[in-house]
Amino acid sequence: MARLTLEDVGALAGVSRSTVSRVINNAASVRPEVRARVEAVISQTGYVPNAAARSLVSNRTGVIGLVIPSHVSNLFEDPYFARLIQGVTSGAKQISSTLTLFLFESEEEEREVSPRVVESGFLDGVIVTATRPGNSLMRKIAATDLPLVAIGRPGIDGIPYVDVDNRAGAFRAARFLREKNYVRCGFIGGPENTSTGEDRLAGFIDGLAEFGTALPNNLRAFGDFSEGSGYTAMSELLDHSPDAVFAASDGMALGAIRRIQDAGLSIPQDIAVIGFDGFTKAETAQPPLTTLRQPVSATGSKAVEMLHQILRDGSDSVQPEILPVELIHRASA
Amino acid sequence: MARLTLEDVGALAGVSRSTVSRVINNAASVRPEVRARVEAVISQTGYVPNAAARSLVSNRTGVIGLVIPSHVSNLFEDPYFARLIQGVTSGAKQISSTLTLFLFESEEEEREVSPRVVESGFLDGVIVTATRPGNSLMRKIAATDLPLVAIGRPGIDGIPYVDVDNRAGAFRAARFLREKNYVRCGFIGGPENTSTGEDRLAGFIDGLAEFGTALPNNLRAFGDFSEGSGYTAMSELLDHSPDAVFAASDGMALGAIRRIQDAGLSIPQDIAVIGFDGFTKAETAQPPLTTLRQPVSATGSKAVEMLHQILRDGSDSVQPEILPVELIHRASA
DNA sequence: CAACGCGTTAAGAGCGCTCTCTCGACTTTT
DNA sequence: AAAAGTCGAGAGAGCGCTCTTAACGCGTTG
């Protein structure tokens, strides 16, 4: 059977196309009895409005984009993105939108696809994640009038964003370690040119400073959030005998644990370890990892919520949101 | 500035709307000199055709859906899906389509969203993954005329699908263990009502049978592919003293390794372990995991390719594709 | 030189929907 | 009881595009 149109449904219900349209859009000015008749026909026939026709005239597609830039493509296996996508999906469901994913694997791809993404009117708005300050993709999107929400502090003013309180979390980690009287606290950070990397470093330094402690350069090492990079970074730190380490991701913390154990040292007796993320793999680690749990899924749904608000009320109405992180105390520190 | 239309571009180039349309769609019958003039205007103005208007008339949206049913939502953090999504995305890029994600968290959601997914004409086709035989969502989609490709053997006849050769992989694992003279080979399987679960079990049994060995019931245990479930399943097997174990996922293999080590036994001396997946976490395990590497990303892009072929040539033209898996020999077996 | 064919372009219709405008029927007001 | 307002529903326009059809110039042919 060919697909039904509004006109067909109207004919079947003995009303005009306009009336059926009104019923579907829950508009007023339809007698309850007529409405019921139309609804009956709709549910019997299984009529579903044509999305393209609808958005052609309404300029709304019910589609939001989630943009994941190329520089994280190798990190995409990190559960972070899975959770984020789950959060965004569930947020999208709330506002009866669907999610389209823009996953770039090279900067070249970013350049090519961008006009199509942005200009075709195919999207109601986009969420850009894993930004690095000055990311060109974000800058380009921001330059258009496509509604935009960033996940993580964007490098550009005036862009609404959701972030977790990386700074407070790292601060908390430092305080926790100092209160337990660890005196040589090391740090394994994420990439320095990311807001997440910067904030977790800054928060940790501040937290130590609260106790009059500094973070010497030789107790800092950096990775890319992955377990392998944590292992390598820990090797560096080991030369300077820390008695505790705060890693800016659970993955790196796990790498660090492995490195420490490979050195024949035990956790937390010789070196305490704290991670950041709160993923399941932190629970089942040996020893279970003390970590700062960030609400990843909530970040995703919050971003959708903000986007929805912008779509409704305009972008002036929204403020950045900073979601709290929580210290989970387990055996590793 | 308001968005340009074909008409505007035509006016700027001194031609009609139709000609501009022809240029954009690379149709014949446009004089090179006119084409150049139009293209110049397009690139100067940054004109991008309106997606909704386009698909209203052409009945093509350039959007394909990836459906991930509810029963795996708790497994979504498994790198499998990340890789699959990467594969699908890159396949979609090849055919200049975009990917929309349908991620369900409950069966109720599956029911509600399904008409919208399927009937609105919003999708050119869908890829349904992680199917269980008789999955109602798949059945429902198959009943419509929306082009469909399954990932993993679907329970329904006539549906084109891509799968990895689970059976041959498991067969290979059995042969590998028997050739190394392990005599009490245990099995940790996935959910029994999944095609993946079934095939890996059947292949393993066949492989053992090749050497005249049976797989007794007390050397079989089942999990849900997750690490925790592997740990639990291994506990059961331990009571029946296997000297080798084949786990139907790397996650479960890692859980099994942990369980074996917790029992004070060593790998592979006391018990050999083989996994299935070939994910990075298998490499960095202690000991590194021997496993069957399946081409997940390729599975995703292959599925898109098949869908594209169906879109072009009709669904009669495609045959199921079974992608090979590869034994990666490491220290655990 | 009229008739024809061909390549190139314009004009027009129409995809399925939303939204404004209008009109008719009915209710309220004075 | 007539004028005014209110509500319900239909007719029509038009969103921006593709595709069919028609027209137009030009060279070729009998």
XYZ file of C-alpha atoms (C1' of nucleotides) in Angstrom:
726
model
C 0.000 0.000 0.000
C 1.114 3.463 -0.727
C 1.605 5.681 2.225
C -1.396 7.606 3.447
C -1.490 11.362 3.389
C -3.397 13.799 5.511
C -5.880 14.114 2.703
C -6.555 10.372 2.723
C -7.101 10.297 6.437
C -9.402 13.276 6.141
C -11.433 11.562 3.443
C -11.781 8.471 5.588
C -12.917 10.477 8.569
C -15.145 12.753 6.525
C -13.221 15.915 7.348
C -10.686 18.081 5.617
C -6.934 17.804 5.634
C -6.740 20.886 7.859
C -8.820 19.281 10.553
C -6.697 16.182 10.617
C -3.637 18.362 10.883
C -5.212 20.146 13.825
C -5.938 16.855 15.533
C -2.396 15.643 15.060
C -0.888 18.814 16.395
C -3.281 18.972 19.297
C -4.519 22.327 18.182
C -7.749 23.754 19.543
C -10.907 24.269 17.544
C -11.799 20.675 16.975
C -15.012 19.269 18.401
C -14.253 16.354 20.717
C -16.468 14.083 18.661
C -14.715 14.972 15.435
C -11.361 14.625 17.112
C -12.279 11.163 18.298
C -13.396 10.127 14.846
C -10.162 11.324 13.295
C -8.075 9.679 15.967
C -9.877 6.433 15.355
C -9.043 6.543 11.672
C -5.427 7.387 12.473
C -4.970 4.495 14.815
C -6.779 2.067 12.539
C -4.767 2.992 9.505
C -1.525 3.480 11.375
C -1.083 6.805 9.689
C 2.173 8.581 10.483
C 2.844 12.078 9.173
C 5.635 12.477 6.666
C 8.605 13.929 8.455
C 10.065 15.749 5.477
C 6.865 17.530 4.548
C 6.373 18.487 8.109
C 9.754 19.990 8.617
C 9.719 21.695 5.248
C 6.962 23.961 6.423
C 7.589 24.062 10.148
C 11.356 24.458 10.002
C 11.678 21.964 12.784
C 13.066 18.531 12.200
C 13.054 16.995 15.649
C 16.623 15.971 15.081
C 19.564 17.017 17.168
C 23.160 16.309 16.374
C 25.858 15.074 18.683
C 29.246 16.076 17.377
C 32.318 14.176 18.479
C 35.452 15.750 17.050
C 38.264 13.817 15.504
C 40.856 14.165 18.196
C 39.031 11.750 20.445
C 38.278 9.095 17.895
C 40.919 6.853 19.381
C 39.373 7.342 22.782
C 35.894 6.557 21.659
C 35.989 3.145 23.276
C 36.173 4.829 26.623
C 32.908 4.172 28.469
C 32.619 7.911 28.830
C 31.183 8.244 25.367
C 28.862 5.305 25.732
C 27.385 6.860 28.828
C 27.255 10.259 27.295
C 25.380 8.902 24.314
C 22.969 7.133 26.598
C 22.348 10.368 28.431
C 21.851 12.347 25.269
C 19.572 9.699 23.852
C 17.389 9.653 26.877
C 17.289 13.430 26.946
C 16.336 13.470 23.306
C 13.563 11.028 23.975
C 12.162 13.401 26.566
C 11.720 16.081 23.962
C 10.723 13.557 21.296
C 13.703 14.222 19.172
C 16.057 11.801 17.558
C 19.787 11.815 17.791
C 22.147 11.851 14.902
C 25.760 11.168 15.503
C 28.626 13.009 13.867
C 31.751 11.130 14.610
C 34.835 12.434 12.896
C 37.984 10.487 12.346
C 40.161 13.189 10.906
C 40.261 16.942 10.746
C 39.732 16.699 7.061
C 36.413 14.998 7.636
C 35.453 17.742 10.021
C 35.950 20.330 7.357
C 34.066 18.506 4.652
C 31.000 17.466 6.485
C 30.527 20.612 8.402
C 28.456 22.592 5.878
C 26.164 19.676 5.393
C 25.700 19.283 9.103
C 25.118 22.866 9.799
C 23.439 24.484 6.874
C 21.051 22.005 5.406
C 18.431 22.721 8.008
C 18.545 19.081 8.840
C 19.234 19.725 12.501
C 17.326 21.695 15.072
C 20.505 22.111 17.026
C 23.753 20.438 17.977
C 25.658 19.379 21.005
C 29.403 19.512 20.624
C 31.431 17.437 22.981
C 35.025 16.804 23.951
C 36.035 20.212 22.874
C 39.459 21.600 22.970
C 39.721 25.341 23.430
C 39.649 26.960 20.061
C 38.424 23.826 18.329
C 37.746 24.937 14.818
C 34.638 22.843 14.407
C 33.006 24.479 17.393
C 34.105 27.888 16.233
C 32.597 27.267 12.844
C 29.307 26.069 14.217
C 29.182 28.943 16.651
C 29.523 31.316 13.717
C 26.277 30.078 12.221
C 22.908 30.543 13.799
C 22.446 26.867 14.524
C 21.571 26.457 18.198
C 24.546 24.987 19.999
C 25.353 23.592 23.412
C 28.828 22.485 24.401
C 29.740 19.692 26.731
C 32.742 20.767 28.708
C 33.891 24.349 28.960
C 34.206 25.654 25.401
C 37.048 27.961 24.550
C 34.690 30.553 23.187
C 32.589 33.103 25.008
C 28.850 33.105 24.855
C 28.380 29.430 24.141
C 26.061 27.716 26.590
C 27.610 24.625 28.103
C 27.306 21.824 30.598
C 30.304 20.656 32.496
C 31.110 18.613 35.553
C 32.917 20.303 38.370
C 36.348 19.033 37.461
C 38.019 21.640 39.540
C 36.093 20.885 42.714
C 36.583 17.167 42.182
C 40.323 17.471 41.841
C 40.381 19.816 44.790
C 38.540 17.180 46.782
C 41.055 14.537 45.756
C 43.922 16.683 46.979
C 42.235 17.375 50.275
C 41.439 13.710 50.739
C 45.056 12.712 50.246
C 46.460 15.459 52.441
C 44.015 14.684 55.217
C 45.281 11.136 55.167
C 48.743 12.597 55.489
C 50.134 11.599 52.174
C 52.920 14.077 51.694
C 54.337 13.416 48.228
C 51.235 13.596 46.093
C 51.773 13.031 42.385
C 49.504 13.909 39.524
C 48.743 12.202 36.237
C 46.865 14.616 34.044
C 44.952 14.535 30.820
C 45.983 16.450 27.719
C 46.963 19.935 28.782
C 45.072 21.684 26.050
C 41.684 20.406 27.138
C 39.478 22.178 29.604
C 39.094 18.945 31.513
C 42.844 18.510 31.700
C 43.375 22.088 32.800
C 40.642 22.108 35.404
C 41.650 18.868 37.058
C 45.214 20.061 37.292
C 44.257 23.467 38.616
C 41.869 22.014 41.184
C 44.451 19.576 42.420
C 47.069 22.290 42.797
C 44.613 24.470 44.669
C 43.654 21.602 46.946
C 47.255 20.900 47.831
C 47.911 24.592 48.324
C 45.160 24.641 50.923
C 47.499 22.493 52.995
C 50.557 24.482 52.148
C 51.765 21.847 49.722
C 53.017 22.467 46.217
C 52.896 20.173 43.211
C 56.479 20.050 41.942
C 57.035 19.561 38.251
C 58.656 16.200 38.703
C 55.498 14.883 40.326
C 53.424 15.804 37.297
C 53.015 13.594 34.281
C 50.502 13.640 31.495
C 48.610 11.110 29.420
C 45.620 11.004 27.129
C 43.142 9.465 29.596
C 43.874 5.944 28.345
C 45.166 3.120 30.491
C 48.344 2.731 28.498
C 49.213 6.371 28.906
C 48.606 6.081 32.653
C 51.063 3.239 32.811
C 53.708 5.269 31.036
C 53.062 8.379 33.080
C 53.355 6.395 36.291
C 56.760 5.173 35.190
C 57.930 8.761 35.150
C 56.517 9.536 38.548
C 58.003 6.450 40.116
C 61.468 7.951 39.770
C 60.445 10.633 42.224
C 58.892 8.348 44.815
C 55.393 9.710 45.380
C 53.374 8.192 48.203
C 50.091 8.981 46.473
C 48.890 9.669 42.948
C 45.811 11.358 41.618
C 45.064 10.355 38.043
C 42.683 12.465 36.003
C 40.828 9.441 34.680
C 39.998 5.959 35.878
C 41.725 4.540 32.856
C 44.990 6.253 33.685
C 44.559 5.314 37.346
C 44.254 1.682 36.340
C 47.361 1.991 34.228
C 49.127 3.561 37.161
C 48.028 0.727 39.442
C 49.408 -1.785 37.023
C 52.699 0.074 36.825
C 52.968 0.344 40.590
C 52.267 -3.345 40.995
C 54.775 -4.192 38.285
C 57.324 -2.297 40.375
C 56.572 -4.654 43.226
C 54.895 -1.994 45.316
C 51.519 -2.349 46.934
C 48.472 -0.130 46.949
C 47.644 1.797 49.050
C 50.437 0.890 51.507
C 53.278 2.111 49.330
C 51.378 4.390 47.008
C 47.758 5.453 47.218
C 45.832 5.982 43.987
C 42.763 8.070 43.220
C 41.043 8.142 39.862
C 38.453 10.328 38.222
C 35.331 9.089 36.415
C 33.621 6.464 38.526
C 33.260 3.816 35.842
C 32.578 0.174 36.561
C 36.103 -0.870 35.772
C 37.190 1.160 38.781
C 35.060 -1.013 41.055
C 36.474 -4.291 39.889
C 40.075 -3.162 39.858
C 42.502 -4.759 42.268
C 42.398 -2.978 44.615
C 39.067 -1.256 43.980
C 39.731 2.304 42.986
C 38.924 5.361 45.022
C 37.642 7.838 42.486
C 35.591 10.913 41.769
C 32.378 9.920 40.140
C 31.175 12.294 37.478
C 27.571 12.162 36.280
C 28.229 11.474 32.622
C 24.795 10.418 31.558
C 23.262 13.376 33.361
C 25.668 15.637 31.511
C 24.287 14.348 28.243
C 20.649 14.744 29.135
C 21.292 18.143 30.672
C 22.832 19.284 27.413
C 19.737 18.224 25.517
C 17.573 19.995 28.027
C 19.510 23.199 27.550
C 19.302 22.883 23.812
C 15.576 22.421 24.099
C 15.322 25.530 26.198
C 17.285 27.499 23.632
C 15.015 26.225 20.901
C 12.029 27.394 22.866
C 13.156 30.595 24.471
C 16.208 31.736 22.585
C 19.794 31.400 23.611
C 19.862 34.352 25.950
C 17.859 32.441 28.475
C 20.387 29.809 29.415
C 23.224 29.735 31.874
C 26.107 27.271 31.936
C 25.508 24.328 34.231
C 28.190 22.751 36.368
C 27.285 19.328 37.696
C 28.803 18.079 40.950
C 31.171 15.142 41.239
C 31.266 12.769 44.161
C 34.152 11.111 45.954
C 33.800 7.332 46.081
C 36.014 5.890 48.749
C 37.355 2.424 48.053
C 40.509 0.529 48.940
C 43.092 2.185 46.701
C 43.500 5.290 48.845
C 20.635 36.647 6.436
C 17.780 34.468 5.443
C 18.681 31.216 3.848
C 19.086 31.202 0.119
C 16.841 29.138 -2.109
C 17.425 27.664 -5.497
C 15.523 30.566 -6.948
C 17.871 33.079 -5.339
C 20.936 31.305 -6.606
C 19.386 31.148 -10.045
C 18.672 34.849 -10.034
C 22.255 35.605 -9.029
C 23.607 33.415 -11.798
C 21.101 34.588 -14.348
C 19.516 31.189 -14.848
C 16.395 29.463 -13.669
C 15.832 27.380 -10.586
C 15.755 24.241 -12.716
C 19.214 24.826 -14.067
C 20.663 25.319 -10.641
C 19.004 22.112 -9.568
C 20.582 20.327 -12.491
C 23.990 21.664 -11.584
C 23.641 20.532 -7.998
C 22.521 17.080 -8.966
C 25.213 16.730 -11.584
C 22.639 16.128 -14.251
C 23.522 16.397 -17.916
C 22.311 19.116 -20.275
C 24.032 22.046 -18.736
C 26.531 23.951 -20.806
C 29.946 23.917 -19.083
C 30.093 27.662 -19.073
C 26.689 27.961 -17.417
C 27.588 25.253 -14.942
C 30.728 27.104 -13.975
C 28.819 30.322 -13.462
C 26.291 28.608 -11.232
C 28.939 26.793 -9.271
C 30.735 30.052 -8.688
C 27.611 31.597 -7.231
C 27.047 28.558 -5.049
C 30.490 28.578 -3.579
C 30.470 32.331 -3.096
C 27.166 32.352 -1.320
C 27.729 29.088 0.518
C 24.367 27.882 -0.638
C 23.301 24.488 0.737
C 20.078 22.862 -0.434
C 17.338 22.436 2.101
C 17.300 18.832 3.208
C 13.602 18.667 4.014
C 12.445 20.043 0.688
C 14.785 17.756 -1.086
C 13.632 14.612 0.591
C 9.997 15.587 0.367
C 10.151 15.253 -3.354
C 12.877 12.703 -3.776
C 11.815 10.331 -1.017
C 15.385 9.979 0.037
C 16.661 11.445 3.254
C 20.271 10.325 3.342
C 19.676 9.139 6.870
C 20.110 5.619 8.088
C 19.162 4.362 11.508
C 21.137 2.144 13.810
C 18.835 0.329 16.188
C 20.192 -1.016 19.434
C 17.501 -2.920 21.322
C 16.834 -2.580 25.004
C 18.214 -5.848 26.233
C 21.767 -4.691 25.665
C 21.476 -1.265 27.176
C 23.412 -2.399 30.220
C 26.112 -3.736 27.936
C 26.389 -0.620 25.911
C 29.644 0.314 27.587
C 31.236 -2.683 25.991
C 33.736 -1.476 23.406
C 31.871 -3.618 20.923
C 29.264 -0.965 20.384
C 31.750 1.844 20.207
C 33.576 0.035 17.440
C 30.414 -0.915 15.711
C 29.263 2.677 15.716
C 32.585 3.775 14.330
C 32.241 1.249 11.559
C 28.710 2.246 10.735
C 29.615 5.903 10.809
C 32.469 5.451 8.433
C 30.318 3.333 6.155
C 27.645 5.976 6.215
C 30.160 8.593 5.298
C 31.102 6.581 2.241
C 27.586 6.816 0.928
C 27.153 10.379 2.194
C 24.504 9.472 4.643
C 24.177 10.409 8.262
C 23.609 8.071 11.136
C 20.824 8.334 13.624
C 20.960 6.264 16.717
C 18.019 4.485 18.258
C 19.064 3.285 21.630
C 16.334 1.721 23.694
C 16.407 1.309 27.424
C 13.238 -0.686 27.900
C 10.906 -2.801 25.853
C 8.255 -0.216 26.420
C 10.376 2.349 24.657
C 10.839 -0.022 21.783
C 7.127 -0.239 21.277
C 6.469 3.474 21.474
C 9.154 4.814 19.257
C 8.946 2.175 16.632
C 6.236 3.706 14.448
C 8.005 7.009 14.451
C 11.242 5.335 13.476
C 9.822 3.258 10.784
C 6.926 5.012 9.202
C 7.706 8.662 9.092
C 9.828 8.295 6.004
C 12.597 9.849 7.992
C 14.933 6.956 7.331
C 16.183 5.473 4.092
C 16.812 2.229 5.907
C 17.869 0.736 9.212
C 20.489 -1.531 10.635
C 19.348 -3.583 13.572
C 21.991 -4.950 15.842
C 22.386 -7.276 18.818
C 19.324 -9.157 17.876
C 17.897 -12.039 19.721
C 16.025 -14.563 17.655
C 12.448 -13.490 17.409
C 13.193 -10.011 18.673
C 9.902 -8.207 18.309
C 11.444 -4.964 17.177
C 13.148 -6.659 14.265
C 10.029 -8.568 13.435
C 8.059 -5.370 13.382
C 10.514 -3.548 11.178
C 10.745 -6.521 8.851
C 6.985 -6.381 8.435
C 7.207 -2.901 6.946
C 8.862 -2.103 3.675
C 11.670 -0.178 5.264
C 14.976 -1.541 3.974
C 16.641 -3.484 6.742
C 19.964 -5.137 7.405
C 20.668 -7.125 10.549
C 23.945 -7.406 12.337
C 24.226 -10.927 13.625
C 22.109 -13.772 12.382
C 18.480 -12.647 12.693
C 15.893 -15.153 13.776
C 13.790 -14.432 10.732
C 14.166 -15.694 7.203
C 14.804 -13.417 4.302
C 16.500 -10.659 6.227
C 19.897 -9.713 4.849
C 22.561 -9.734 7.502
C 26.229 -9.420 8.313
C 27.777 -11.614 10.916
C 31.196 -12.699 12.026
C 32.035 -16.334 11.822
C 31.352 -17.125 15.440
C 31.107 -20.769 14.755
C 34.441 -21.075 12.978
C 36.076 -18.936 15.648
C 34.859 -21.122 18.478
C 35.812 -24.200 16.486
C 39.295 -22.775 16.138
C 39.495 -22.161 19.893
C 38.593 -25.782 20.598
C 41.123 -27.088 18.138
C 43.793 -24.821 19.535
C 43.238 -26.089 23.060
C 43.055 -29.724 22.079
C 46.183 -29.456 19.985
C 47.958 -28.172 23.049
C 46.626 -31.219 24.836
C 44.325 -29.551 27.248
C 41.896 -32.295 28.091
C 39.300 -30.772 30.364
C 38.147 -27.786 28.305
C 35.466 -25.660 29.918
C 33.183 -23.143 28.251
C 31.780 -19.843 29.397
C 29.040 -18.836 27.039
C 26.980 -15.771 26.298
C 23.213 -15.664 26.684
C 21.803 -18.840 25.200
C 19.042 -17.133 23.310
C 21.351 -15.052 21.174
C 22.702 -16.184 17.867
C 26.171 -15.231 19.013
C 25.769 -17.311 22.146
C 24.446 -20.276 20.227
C 27.040 -20.210 17.476
C 30.015 -19.911 19.773
C 28.757 -22.834 21.821
C 28.006 -24.979 18.796
C 31.352 -24.227 17.203
C 33.220 -25.087 20.362
C 31.376 -28.372 20.748
C 32.096 -29.236 17.128
C 35.732 -28.369 17.537
C 36.089 -30.600 20.561
C 34.179 -33.359 18.811
C 36.777 -33.271 16.066
C 39.179 -34.620 18.687
C 36.701 -37.041 20.112
C 36.106 -34.866 23.127
C 32.704 -33.941 24.526
C 31.707 -30.829 26.441
C 30.024 -32.121 29.588
C 27.296 -30.026 31.158
C 29.289 -29.338 34.271
C 31.983 -27.690 32.193
C 29.513 -25.231 30.722
C 28.527 -21.993 32.372
C 26.856 -18.914 31.001
C 27.110 -15.180 31.455
C 26.000 -12.043 29.714
C 29.366 -11.139 28.102
C 30.270 -8.847 31.007
C 33.331 -9.239 33.160
C 31.342 -9.752 36.331
C 29.352 -12.568 34.800
C 32.563 -14.216 33.653
C 33.849 -14.128 37.176
C 30.719 -15.808 38.486
C 30.629 -18.379 35.714
C 34.250 -19.301 36.372
C 33.382 -19.967 39.995
C 31.000 -22.670 38.848
C 33.513 -24.246 36.503
C 36.239 -24.265 39.124
C 34.350 -26.943 41.030
C 34.912 -29.286 38.132
C 38.606 -28.608 37.658
C 38.987 -27.638 34.010
C 42.502 -27.226 32.649
C 41.371 -24.758 30.007
C 38.481 -22.392 29.467
C 37.100 -20.759 26.372
C 35.036 -17.677 27.176
C 32.718 -16.304 24.532
C 33.831 -12.718 25.141
C 36.983 -10.958 26.252
C 35.087 -9.414 29.123
C 34.051 -12.787 30.490
C 37.545 -14.124 29.880
C 38.952 -11.292 31.967
C 36.463 -12.084 34.709
C 37.473 -15.719 34.525
C 41.138 -14.787 34.777
C 40.436 -12.771 37.865
C 38.507 -15.644 39.403
C 41.231 -18.138 38.616
C 43.853 -15.887 40.119
C 41.715 -15.300 43.191
C 41.693 -19.062 43.604
C 45.475 -18.963 43.757
C 45.889 -20.696 40.414
C 48.064 -19.456 37.609
C 47.421 -18.942 33.933
C 48.114 -20.756 31.697
C 49.982 -23.287 33.859
C 46.977 -24.385 35.873
C 44.218 -23.229 33.568
C 44.512 -21.817 30.072
C 42.094 -19.100 28.994
C 40.915 -18.035 25.556
C 38.594 -15.130 24.926
C 36.592 -13.875 21.974
C 36.549 -10.278 20.668
C 40.083 -9.036 20.396
C 39.627 -5.774 22.238
C 42.465 -3.717 23.654
C 41.702 -4.740 27.198
C 42.660 -8.277 26.199
C 46.132 -7.114 25.279
C 46.865 -5.427 28.540
C 45.424 -8.161 30.713
C 47.729 -10.105 33.007
C 48.548 -12.427 31.359
C 47.748 -11.060 27.907
C 44.739 -12.881 26.568
C 44.714 -15.300 23.698
C 41.556 -14.467 21.834
C 39.641 -14.568 18.595
C 39.619 -11.173 17.036
C 36.399 -10.276 15.304
C 36.281 -7.385 12.828
C 33.687 -5.258 14.570
C 34.167 -2.019 12.750
C 34.176 -3.842 9.417
C 30.906 -5.474 10.408
C 29.377 -2.054 10.823
C 30.578 -0.654 7.545
C 29.673 -3.830 5.721
C 26.134 -3.515 7.001
C 25.898 -0.008 5.628
C 27.274 -1.175 2.340
C 24.625 -3.871 2.095
C 21.926 -1.405 2.973
C 23.179 0.876 0.269
C 23.062 -1.949 -2.218
C 19.491 -2.730 -1.230
C 18.567 0.895 -1.637
C 20.030 0.863 -5.097
C 19.188 -2.555 -6.446
C 16.420 -3.908 -4.285
C 16.686 -6.417 -1.516
C 16.801 -9.495 -3.706
C 20.295 -8.678 -4.762
C 22.055 -9.194 -1.452
C 23.443 -12.254 0.225
C 24.329 -12.584 3.896
C 27.967 -11.880 4.625
C 30.016 -13.783 7.157
C 33.253 -12.089 8.130
C 36.220 -14.157 9.304
C 37.676 -14.055 12.802
C 41.326 -14.472 13.604
C 43.109 -16.266 16.422
C 45.481 -14.008 18.300
C 47.935 -16.034 20.281
C 49.120 -14.487 23.518
C 50.259 -15.764 26.888
C 46.996 -16.953 28.425
C 46.763 -20.160 26.455
C 14.330 26.847 -47.971
C 11.011 24.412 -45.144
C 11.212 20.577 -42.049
C 13.344 18.252 -38.651
C 16.302 16.906 -34.726
C 19.003 17.859 -30.928
C 20.978 20.036 -26.973
C 19.934 23.463 -23.648
C 17.038 26.068 -20.854
C 12.669 27.808 -18.704
C 8.158 27.052 -16.946
C 4.962 24.391 -14.236
C 3.195 21.003 -11.414
C 3.264 18.877 -7.222
C 5.598 16.273 -3.055
C 2.671 16.354 2.120
C 2.316 19.240 5.261
C 1.148 23.842 8.369
C -0.995 28.023 8.880
C -3.724 31.993 7.733
C -7.960 33.483 6.050
C -12.599 33.072 5.542
C -17.133 31.649 6.127
C -21.020 29.506 8.296
C -23.461 28.189 12.431
C -24.396 29.139 16.837
C -24.302 31.850 21.181
C -24.207 36.079 23.602
C -25.210 40.924 24.121
C -28.083 45.219 24.146
C -34.957 40.626 17.773
C -30.964 42.460 15.424
C -26.076 43.155 15.942
C -22.005 41.389 17.515
C -18.981 37.936 18.998
C -17.226 32.856 19.177
C -16.203 28.568 17.786
C -15.478 24.950 14.340
C -14.099 23.621 9.973
C -12.728 24.149 4.982
C -10.224 26.374 1.228
C -5.929 28.094 -0.301
C -1.358 29.472 -0.323
C 3.150 28.194 -0.076
C 7.511 25.877 2.278
C 12.063 24.631 -1.321
C 12.900 21.345 -3.971
C 12.817 17.643 -8.284
C 11.124 16.216 -12.470
C 8.297 16.370 -16.517
C 7.008 19.057 -20.191
C 7.369 22.584 -23.321
C 9.904 26.049 -25.875
C 13.698 27.855 -28.066
C 17.625 28.359 -30.824
C 20.816 26.137 -33.880
C 22.702 23.132 -37.365
C 21.395 19.510 -40.497
C 18.767 17.498 -44.076
C 15.768 16.521 -48.392
